[in-house]
Amino acid sequence: MPTIAPKKLAAGSGGSVVVETCQVCDSPDLEPVMFIGYLPPVNTMPLIGSRPTEQPAYPARVLRCRKCQLVQLGLIVDPAILFPPTYPYTSGTTKILRDNFAEMYREVQSLYPLTSDDLAVDIGSNDGTLLSNFQNGGHRVYGIEPTNAGKLAQARGITTDISFFNRAAARRAVAAKGRAKIVTATNVFAHIEDVHEIVESVLELLDENGIFLTESHYFLSLIETLQYDTIYHEHLRYYTLSSLKYLLEMHGLEIIHAHRIPTHGGSIRVFAARKGKYPVRNTVVPILAEEAREITESKLQEFARNVVNSKVALYALLKDIKARGERVYAIGAPSRASTFVNYVGLDDGILDCVLEIKGSCKIGKYMPGTLIPVLEESKLYADQPAYALLLSWHIADELIANLKKRGFKGRFIVPLPEPRITSP
Ligand SMILES: [Zn+2]
């Protein structure tokens, strides 16, 4: 374990902890990238009709470490506040994720093939969608998942430890099944406070010749397409390959292969192993070179300016619509919509409502920090407002096709990277 000064943890504090030094390398040389404002916790959604009460809000300032390049939030909030017991788990069964995991399995089998005896362990295994590919391929599988989504995986015959991932969970896995030939962690690496503890726990779990495969939302995609709405306190860190390399090397791991993938608006899939166990593929160096070119101080300042400009441009567009007295309904209330609505300053005078698909646990509540009601999607077809604003704009094409097919006749507003209205 590398020497890292012990930090005061937000977990268990009941509040928050200011990031004074880099979460990975401990350097105090943190450069401010931008400030998104004070954001309410994403899952604070009071019931429609309840009177507004006092509510916390946490500053979302984005910092970049000049030493290891890690981009991170300047404040860590106690997970007990961000993930209350009522936190709605979602099962990972969107088509894009299912396709991604199937493709991941094919890539693993083509580059680092597993035999039928080999064990695959997934951290944050959700409803077992990822592991089902390994299970169907005839391999042994084991999931670790903190939410009750793990029960869905158990029902599919996937052994799942319903708990948070840490050293104790890693040891339970080894005791139950032995060491893993592959450990996967998709979209969980940004969420856990003590990142060194995660990597050390992975090492306990991983066979000497094992592969550690992570997928993380990719910071270069974030700045390329202005996805500032993915910045909120559940996401403590925003990775590049350079910053992942620095982190993994601190623990004796080496990146052997990497490439970009389309999930979550742009992610990066990274294969690592103990140093010297596998040749480093020629995919790694070009990505590091691109990051050195594209993620500079001046490019980050340009990103921050573009974020502000996109907000002002959206206001200009909404001003004309509201002047005509037309209605705007928003579509979708994913976590990122909370940052978007709060940063742009949208309220119930601008958006009539946000619509979610029937069955969503967000229906009947207000969007965080606002009095915009979340209602059922059927209202869109019954009311036919002039405009539908897409809050899951990173999958705009797919959404527009679906909403048209279900009978919406109005126009669509795609708010980012540059606000645009579709022709009718
Ligand atoms: Zn650092």
Short mmCIF file of N, CA and C and ligand atoms in Angstrom, two decimals, residues 21-30 64-72 243 246 250, ligand 1:
data_model
loop_
_atom_site.label_atom_id
_atom_site.label_comp_id
_atom_site.label_asym_id
_atom_site.label_seq_id
_atom_site.Cartn_x
_atom_site.Cartn_y
_atom_site.Cartn_z
N THR A 21 -6.50 18.29 -0.41
CA THR A 21 -5.43 17.71 -1.22
C THR A 21 -6.04 16.63 -2.12
N CYS A 22 -5.35 16.32 -3.21
CA CYS A 22 -5.86 15.39 -4.23
C CYS A 22 -6.26 14.04 -3.61
N GLN A 23 -7.41 13.53 -4.04
CA GLN A 23 -7.91 12.26 -3.51
C GLN A 23 -7.03 11.08 -3.90
N VAL A 24 -6.24 11.22 -4.96
CA VAL A 24 -5.37 10.12 -5.38
C VAL A 24 -3.93 10.32 -4.91
N CYS A 25 -3.32 11.47 -5.24
CA CYS A 25 -1.87 11.60 -4.99
C CYS A 25 -1.54 12.49 -3.80
N ASP A 26 -2.56 13.11 -3.20
CA ASP A 26 -2.37 13.91 -1.98
C ASP A 26 -1.71 15.27 -2.24
N SER A 27 -1.55 15.65 -3.49
CA SER A 27 -0.94 16.96 -3.76
C SER A 27 -1.94 18.08 -3.42
N PRO A 28 -1.45 19.20 -2.85
CA PRO A 28 -2.35 20.33 -2.59
C PRO A 28 -2.53 21.23 -3.82
N ASP A 29 -1.85 20.90 -4.93
CA ASP A 29 -1.85 21.78 -6.10
C ASP A 29 -3.07 21.49 -6.99
N LEU A 30 -4.21 21.98 -6.55
CA LEU A 30 -5.47 21.71 -7.24
C LEU A 30 -5.96 22.97 -7.94
N ARG A 64 -8.85 20.28 -10.78
CA ARG A 64 -7.95 19.33 -11.44
C ARG A 64 -6.61 19.35 -10.73
N CYS A 65 -6.11 18.14 -10.45
CA CYS A 65 -4.81 18.02 -9.79
C CYS A 65 -3.71 18.21 -10.83
N ARG A 66 -2.81 19.15 -10.57
CA ARG A 66 -1.74 19.40 -11.54
C ARG A 66 -0.70 18.28 -11.52
N LYS A 67 -0.66 17.50 -10.44
CA LYS A 67 0.36 16.45 -10.36
C LYS A 67 -0.09 15.16 -11.05
N CYS A 68 -1.29 14.64 -10.71
CA CYS A 68 -1.70 13.33 -11.27
C CYS A 68 -2.83 13.47 -12.27
N GLN A 69 -3.29 14.70 -12.52
CA GLN A 69 -4.33 15.00 -13.53
C GLN A 69 -5.74 14.61 -13.12
N LEU A 70 -5.92 14.11 -11.90
CA LEU A 70 -7.28 13.71 -11.51
C LEU A 70 -8.19 14.93 -11.41
N VAL A 71 -9.37 14.81 -12.04
CA VAL A 71 -10.39 15.84 -11.91
C VAL A 71 -11.35 15.37 -10.82
N GLN A 72 -11.68 16.25 -9.90
CA GLN A 72 -12.46 15.83 -8.72
C GLN A 72 -13.30 16.98 -8.20
N SER A 243 -5.06 9.80 -15.39
CA SER A 243 -5.25 9.78 -13.93
C SER A 243 -5.48 8.36 -13.42
N TYR A 246 -2.06 6.71 -13.17
CA TYR A 246 -1.34 7.16 -11.97
C TYR A 246 -1.84 6.39 -10.75
N MET A 250 0.20 3.30 -8.57
CA MET A 250 0.51 3.43 -7.13
C MET A 250 0.36 2.09 -6.42
ZN ZN B 1 -3.36 14.19 -7.76
#
